[in-house]
């Protein structure tokens, strides 16, 4: 798995260390290396990646692509995992990321203490708004968003349990 963003490597390393991510990062500040060739560049939003999950087989075939509408719209894990499992590949252990840069957190970075209140607000607000909707399509979108927030909160509970400070 590779995460790509327009952030410089220093910011990516800080994010990696904050969240203990077992992934590689690729910095593509102008979108020329990945975003534009993959048709996921968003010049209207200041030149950033469109939110996308893309799985590519070793032979270069795309086996999964979901382009989201915005940063809150994320696919469920199951279709992604099914696409990856269909390749029949053995798991690969990735050594820790150690670029020749010092971590430099971004002011925009999402920190663990901000995670719970942010997604709790999404969960409760979308649930309340869904009750007001008369259009079933709009209601369904809000309930989908609520489900995403619930999924993120559950995943964060697991993450916290794995990364809890040792209190011995």
PDB file of C-alpha atoms in Angstrom:
ATOM      1  CA  UNK A   1       0.000   0.000   0.000  1.00  0.00           C
ATOM      2  CA  UNK A   2       1.202   3.480  -0.848  1.00  0.00           C
ATOM      3  CA  UNK A   3      -0.304   6.763   0.274  1.00  0.00           C
ATOM      4  CA  UNK A   4       0.213   9.742  -1.997  1.00  0.00           C
ATOM      5  CA  UNK A   5      -0.272  13.416  -1.323  1.00  0.00           C
ATOM      6  CA  UNK A   6       0.959  16.826  -2.355  1.00  0.00           C
ATOM      7  CA  UNK A   7       2.614  17.264   1.055  1.00  0.00           C
ATOM      8  CA  UNK A   8       6.411  17.305   1.215  1.00  0.00           C
ATOM      9  CA  UNK A   9       8.193  14.274   2.736  1.00  0.00           C
ATOM     10  CA  UNK A  10       8.768  16.061   6.084  1.00  0.00           C
ATOM     11  CA  UNK A  11       5.015  16.465   6.586  1.00  0.00           C
ATOM     12  CA  UNK A  12       4.348  12.896   5.459  1.00  0.00           C
ATOM     13  CA  UNK A  13       6.905  11.562   7.939  1.00  0.00           C
ATOM     14  CA  UNK A  14       5.316  13.560  10.773  1.00  0.00           C
ATOM     15  CA  UNK A  15       1.914  12.096   9.843  1.00  0.00           C
ATOM     16  CA  UNK A  16       3.420   8.609   9.741  1.00  0.00           C
ATOM     17  CA  UNK A  17       4.916   9.027  13.198  1.00  0.00           C
ATOM     18  CA  UNK A  18       1.740  10.539  14.658  1.00  0.00           C
ATOM     19  CA  UNK A  19      -0.500   7.735  13.413  1.00  0.00           C
ATOM     20  CA  UNK A  20       2.024   4.837  13.362  1.00  0.00           C
ATOM     21  CA  UNK A  21       1.079   4.091   9.759  1.00  0.00           C
ATOM     22  CA  UNK A  22       2.586   0.953   8.210  1.00  0.00           C
ATOM     23  CA  UNK A  23       2.436   2.472   4.721  1.00  0.00           C
ATOM     24  CA  UNK A  24       4.813   4.131   2.299  1.00  0.00           C
ATOM     25  CA  UNK A  25       4.177   7.700   1.237  1.00  0.00           C
ATOM     26  CA  UNK A  26       4.810   9.322  -2.113  1.00  0.00           C
ATOM     27  CA  UNK A  27       5.121  13.076  -2.410  1.00  0.00           C
ATOM     28  CA  UNK A  28       3.695  14.491  -5.643  1.00  0.00           C
ATOM     29  CA  UNK A  29       3.517  18.274  -5.030  1.00  0.00           C
ATOM     30  CA  UNK A  30       2.544  19.273  -8.573  1.00  0.00           C
ATOM     31  CA  UNK A  31       0.613  16.108  -9.445  1.00  0.00           C
ATOM     32  CA  UNK A  32       2.842  15.286 -12.399  1.00  0.00           C
ATOM     33  CA  UNK A  33       4.058  11.868 -11.215  1.00  0.00           C
ATOM     34  CA  UNK A  34       0.828  10.182 -10.057  1.00  0.00           C
ATOM     35  CA  UNK A  35      -2.205  12.401  -9.736  1.00  0.00           C
ATOM     36  CA  UNK A  36      -2.385  13.752 -13.282  1.00  0.00           C
ATOM     37  CA  UNK A  37      -1.460  10.474 -15.055  1.00  0.00           C
ATOM     38  CA  UNK A  38      -4.085   8.649 -12.935  1.00  0.00           C
ATOM     39  CA  UNK A  39      -6.675  11.380 -13.604  1.00  0.00           C
ATOM     40  CA  UNK A  40      -7.079  12.208  -9.915  1.00  0.00           C
ATOM     41  CA  UNK A  41      -5.674  15.768  -9.909  1.00  0.00           C
ATOM     42  CA  UNK A  42      -7.989  18.490  -8.648  1.00  0.00           C
ATOM     43  CA  UNK A  43      -6.832  21.939  -9.828  1.00  0.00           C
ATOM     44  CA  UNK A  44     -10.103  23.516  -8.649  1.00  0.00           C
ATOM     45  CA  UNK A  45      -9.218  22.674  -5.026  1.00  0.00           C
ATOM     46  CA  UNK A  46      -5.817  24.330  -5.150  1.00  0.00           C
ATOM     47  CA  UNK A  47      -3.956  21.508  -6.834  1.00  0.00           C
ATOM     48  CA  UNK A  48      -4.484  18.458  -4.653  1.00  0.00           C
ATOM     49  CA  UNK A  49      -5.334  14.815  -5.184  1.00  0.00           C
ATOM     50  CA  UNK A  50      -8.981  13.922  -5.595  1.00  0.00           C
ATOM     51  CA  UNK A  51      -9.876  11.386  -2.887  1.00  0.00           C
ATOM     52  CA  UNK A  52      -9.278   8.029  -4.546  1.00  0.00           C
ATOM     53  CA  UNK A  53      -8.535   4.457  -3.563  1.00  0.00           C
ATOM     54  CA  UNK A  54      -6.756   2.619  -6.318  1.00  0.00           C
ATOM     55  CA  UNK A  55      -5.420  -0.933  -6.305  1.00  0.00           C
ATOM     56  CA  UNK A  56      -2.990  -1.987  -9.013  1.00  0.00           C
ATOM     57  CA  UNK A  57      -1.875  -5.565  -9.701  1.00  0.00           C
ATOM     58  CA  UNK A  58       1.839  -6.320 -10.174  1.00  0.00           C
ATOM     59  CA  UNK A  59       1.248  -6.417 -13.945  1.00  0.00           C
ATOM     60  CA  UNK A  60      -0.107  -2.833 -13.883  1.00  0.00           C
ATOM     61  CA  UNK A  61      -3.830  -3.648 -14.185  1.00  0.00           C
ATOM     62  CA  UNK A  62      -6.205  -1.609 -12.070  1.00  0.00           C
ATOM     63  CA  UNK A  63      -8.153  -4.068  -9.930  1.00  0.00           C
ATOM     64  CA  UNK A  64     -10.005  -1.459  -7.878  1.00  0.00           C
ATOM     65  CA  UNK A  65     -10.753   2.245  -8.270  1.00  0.00           C
ATOM     66  CA  UNK A  66     -13.154   4.363  -6.319  1.00  0.00           C
ATOM     67  CA  UNK A  67     -13.049   8.086  -6.825  1.00  0.00           C
ATOM     68  CA  UNK A  68     -14.846   9.839  -3.977  1.00  0.00           C
ATOM     69  CA  UNK A  69     -16.841  13.039  -4.214  1.00  0.00           C
ATOM     70  CA  UNK A  70     -14.943  14.716  -1.378  1.00  0.00           C
ATOM     71  CA  UNK A  71     -12.797  13.972   1.666  1.00  0.00           C
ATOM     72  CA  UNK A  72     -15.757  12.659   3.671  1.00  0.00           C
ATOM     73  CA  UNK A  73     -16.772  10.083   1.073  1.00  0.00           C
ATOM     74  CA  UNK A  74     -14.705   6.921   1.549  1.00  0.00           C
ATOM     75  CA  UNK A  75     -15.288   3.366   0.353  1.00  0.00           C
ATOM     76  CA  UNK A  76     -15.877   0.486   2.729  1.00  0.00           C
ATOM     77  CA  UNK A  77     -12.925  -1.807   3.354  1.00  0.00           C
ATOM     78  CA  UNK A  78     -14.589  -4.965   2.038  1.00  0.00           C
ATOM     79  CA  UNK A  79     -14.596  -4.218  -1.724  1.00  0.00           C
ATOM     80  CA  UNK A  80     -10.968  -3.071  -1.558  1.00  0.00           C
ATOM     81  CA  UNK A  81      -9.865  -6.136   0.401  1.00  0.00           C
ATOM     82  CA  UNK A  82     -11.808  -8.437  -1.941  1.00  0.00           C
ATOM     83  CA  UNK A  83     -10.046  -6.911  -4.966  1.00  0.00           C
ATOM     84  CA  UNK A  84      -6.647  -7.338  -3.316  1.00  0.00           C
ATOM     85  CA  UNK A  85      -7.369 -10.886  -2.137  1.00  0.00           C
ATOM     86  CA  UNK A  86      -8.457 -11.840  -5.648  1.00  0.00           C
ATOM     87  CA  UNK A  87      -4.851 -11.337  -6.752  1.00  0.00           C
ATOM     88  CA  UNK A  88      -3.712 -14.245  -4.570  1.00  0.00           C
ATOM     89  CA  UNK A  89      -0.508 -12.503  -3.535  1.00  0.00           C
ATOM     90  CA  UNK A  90       1.474 -13.314  -0.421  1.00  0.00           C
ATOM     91  CA  UNK A  91       1.659 -10.542   2.197  1.00  0.00           C
ATOM     92  CA  UNK A  92       4.743  -8.377   2.028  1.00  0.00           C
ATOM     93  CA  UNK A  93       6.492  -6.985   5.080  1.00  0.00           C
ATOM     94  CA  UNK A  94       7.508  -3.389   4.557  1.00  0.00           C
ATOM     95  CA  UNK A  95      10.488  -2.105   6.541  1.00  0.00           C
ATOM     96  CA  UNK A  96       9.976   1.125   8.498  1.00  0.00           C
ATOM     97  CA  UNK A  97       9.998   4.287   6.455  1.00  0.00           C
ATOM     98  CA  UNK A  98      13.218   6.210   7.023  1.00  0.00           C
ATOM     99  CA  UNK A  99      13.644   9.119   4.598  1.00  0.00           C
ATOM    100  CA  UNK A 100      16.528  11.540   4.985  1.00  0.00           C
ATOM    101  CA  UNK A 101      14.272  14.283   6.373  1.00  0.00           C
ATOM    102  CA  UNK A 102      13.180  15.488   9.783  1.00  0.00           C
ATOM    103  CA  UNK A 103       9.462  15.267  10.550  1.00  0.00           C
ATOM    104  CA  UNK A 104       7.626  18.581  10.364  1.00  0.00           C
ATOM    105  CA  UNK A 105       3.954  18.435  11.348  1.00  0.00           C
ATOM    106  CA  UNK A 106       1.506  20.372   9.224  1.00  0.00           C
ATOM    107  CA  UNK A 107      -0.927  22.781  10.838  1.00  0.00           C
ATOM    108  CA  UNK A 108      -3.640  21.004   8.810  1.00  0.00           C
ATOM    109  CA  UNK A 109      -2.721  17.572  10.177  1.00  0.00           C
ATOM    110  CA  UNK A 110      -5.438  15.595  11.876  1.00  0.00           C
ATOM    111  CA  UNK A 111      -4.140  14.594  15.310  1.00  0.00           C
ATOM    112  CA  UNK A 112      -5.461  11.719  17.440  1.00  0.00           C
ATOM    113  CA  UNK A 113      -6.964  14.048  20.112  1.00  0.00           C
ATOM    114  CA  UNK A 114      -9.046  15.806  17.426  1.00  0.00           C
ATOM    115  CA  UNK A 115     -10.260  12.561  15.866  1.00  0.00           C
ATOM    116  CA  UNK A 116     -12.986  11.516  18.325  1.00  0.00           C
ATOM    117  CA  UNK A 117     -14.844  14.843  18.659  1.00  0.00           C
ATOM    118  CA  UNK A 118     -14.684  15.412  14.911  1.00  0.00           C
ATOM    119  CA  UNK A 119     -16.177  12.053  13.956  1.00  0.00           C
ATOM    120  CA  UNK A 120     -18.652  12.046  16.859  1.00  0.00           C
ATOM    121  CA  UNK A 121     -19.954  15.367  15.545  1.00  0.00           C
ATOM    122  CA  UNK A 122     -20.282  13.925  12.046  1.00  0.00           C
ATOM    123  CA  UNK A 123     -22.062  10.841  13.397  1.00  0.00           C
ATOM    124  CA  UNK A 124     -24.596  12.767  15.487  1.00  0.00           C
ATOM    125  CA  UNK A 125     -25.161  15.613  13.020  1.00  0.00           C
ATOM    126  CA  UNK A 126     -25.715  13.346  10.030  1.00  0.00           C
ATOM    127  CA  UNK A 127     -28.059  11.146  12.074  1.00  0.00           C
ATOM    128  CA  UNK A 128     -30.123  14.174  13.120  1.00  0.00           C
ATOM    129  CA  UNK A 129     -30.182  15.640   9.615  1.00  0.00           C
ATOM    130  CA  UNK A 130     -31.216  12.292   8.122  1.00  0.00           C
ATOM    131  CA  UNK A 131     -34.351  12.376  10.270  1.00  0.00           C
ATOM    132  CA  UNK A 132     -35.323  15.709   8.691  1.00  0.00           C
ATOM    133  CA  UNK A 133     -34.840  14.652   5.083  1.00  0.00           C
ATOM    134  CA  UNK A 134     -37.913  14.073   2.989  1.00  0.00           C
ATOM    135  CA  UNK A 135     -35.951  13.100  -0.111  1.00  0.00           C
ATOM    136  CA  UNK A 136     -34.960   9.440   0.316  1.00  0.00           C
ATOM    137  CA  UNK A 137     -31.770   9.851  -1.736  1.00  0.00           C
ATOM    138  CA  UNK A 138     -30.546  12.698   0.488  1.00  0.00           C
ATOM    139  CA  UNK A 139     -31.491  10.719   3.593  1.00  0.00           C
ATOM    140  CA  UNK A 140     -29.538   7.707   2.320  1.00  0.00           C
ATOM    141  CA  UNK A 141     -26.451   9.848   1.699  1.00  0.00           C
ATOM    142  CA  UNK A 142     -26.583  11.203   5.230  1.00  0.00           C
ATOM    143  CA  UNK A 143     -26.994   7.719   6.684  1.00  0.00           C
ATOM    144  CA  UNK A 144     -24.050   6.524   4.597  1.00  0.00           C
ATOM    145  CA  UNK A 145     -21.973   9.396   5.986  1.00  0.00           C
ATOM    146  CA  UNK A 146     -23.095   8.493   9.510  1.00  0.00           C
ATOM    147  CA  UNK A 147     -22.029   4.888   8.905  1.00  0.00           C
ATOM    148  CA  UNK A 148     -18.621   6.068   7.701  1.00  0.00           C
ATOM    149  CA  UNK A 149     -18.162   8.089  10.898  1.00  0.00           C
ATOM    150  CA  UNK A 150     -19.173   5.083  13.009  1.00  0.00           C
ATOM    151  CA  UNK A 151     -16.703   2.911  11.098  1.00  0.00           C
ATOM    152  CA  UNK A 152     -13.894   5.434  11.616  1.00  0.00           C
ATOM    153  CA  UNK A 153     -14.671   5.672  15.348  1.00  0.00           C
ATOM    154  CA  UNK A 154     -14.614   1.873  15.705  1.00  0.00           C
ATOM    155  CA  UNK A 155     -11.325   1.658  13.801  1.00  0.00           C
ATOM    156  CA  UNK A 156      -9.899   4.415  15.985  1.00  0.00           C
ATOM    157  CA  UNK A 157     -10.843   2.473  19.137  1.00  0.00           C
ATOM    158  CA  UNK A 158      -8.809  -0.448  17.780  1.00  0.00           C
ATOM    159  CA  UNK A 159      -5.935   1.887  16.846  1.00  0.00           C
ATOM    160  CA  UNK A 160      -5.888   3.419  20.349  1.00  0.00           C
ATOM    161  CA  UNK A 161      -5.815  -0.027  21.942  1.00  0.00           C
ATOM    162  CA  UNK A 162      -2.799  -0.965  19.794  1.00  0.00           C
ATOM    163  CA  UNK A 163      -0.975   2.330  20.375  1.00  0.00           C
ATOM    164  CA  UNK A 164      -1.878   3.072  23.984  1.00  0.00           C
ATOM    165  CA  UNK A 165       1.024   4.377  26.019  1.00  0.00           C
ATOM    166  CA  UNK A 166       2.628   1.809  28.287  1.00  0.00           C
ATOM    167  CA  UNK A 167       1.440   2.751  31.788  1.00  0.00           C
ATOM    168  CA  UNK A 168       3.751   0.446  33.741  1.00  0.00           C
TER     169      UNK A 168
END
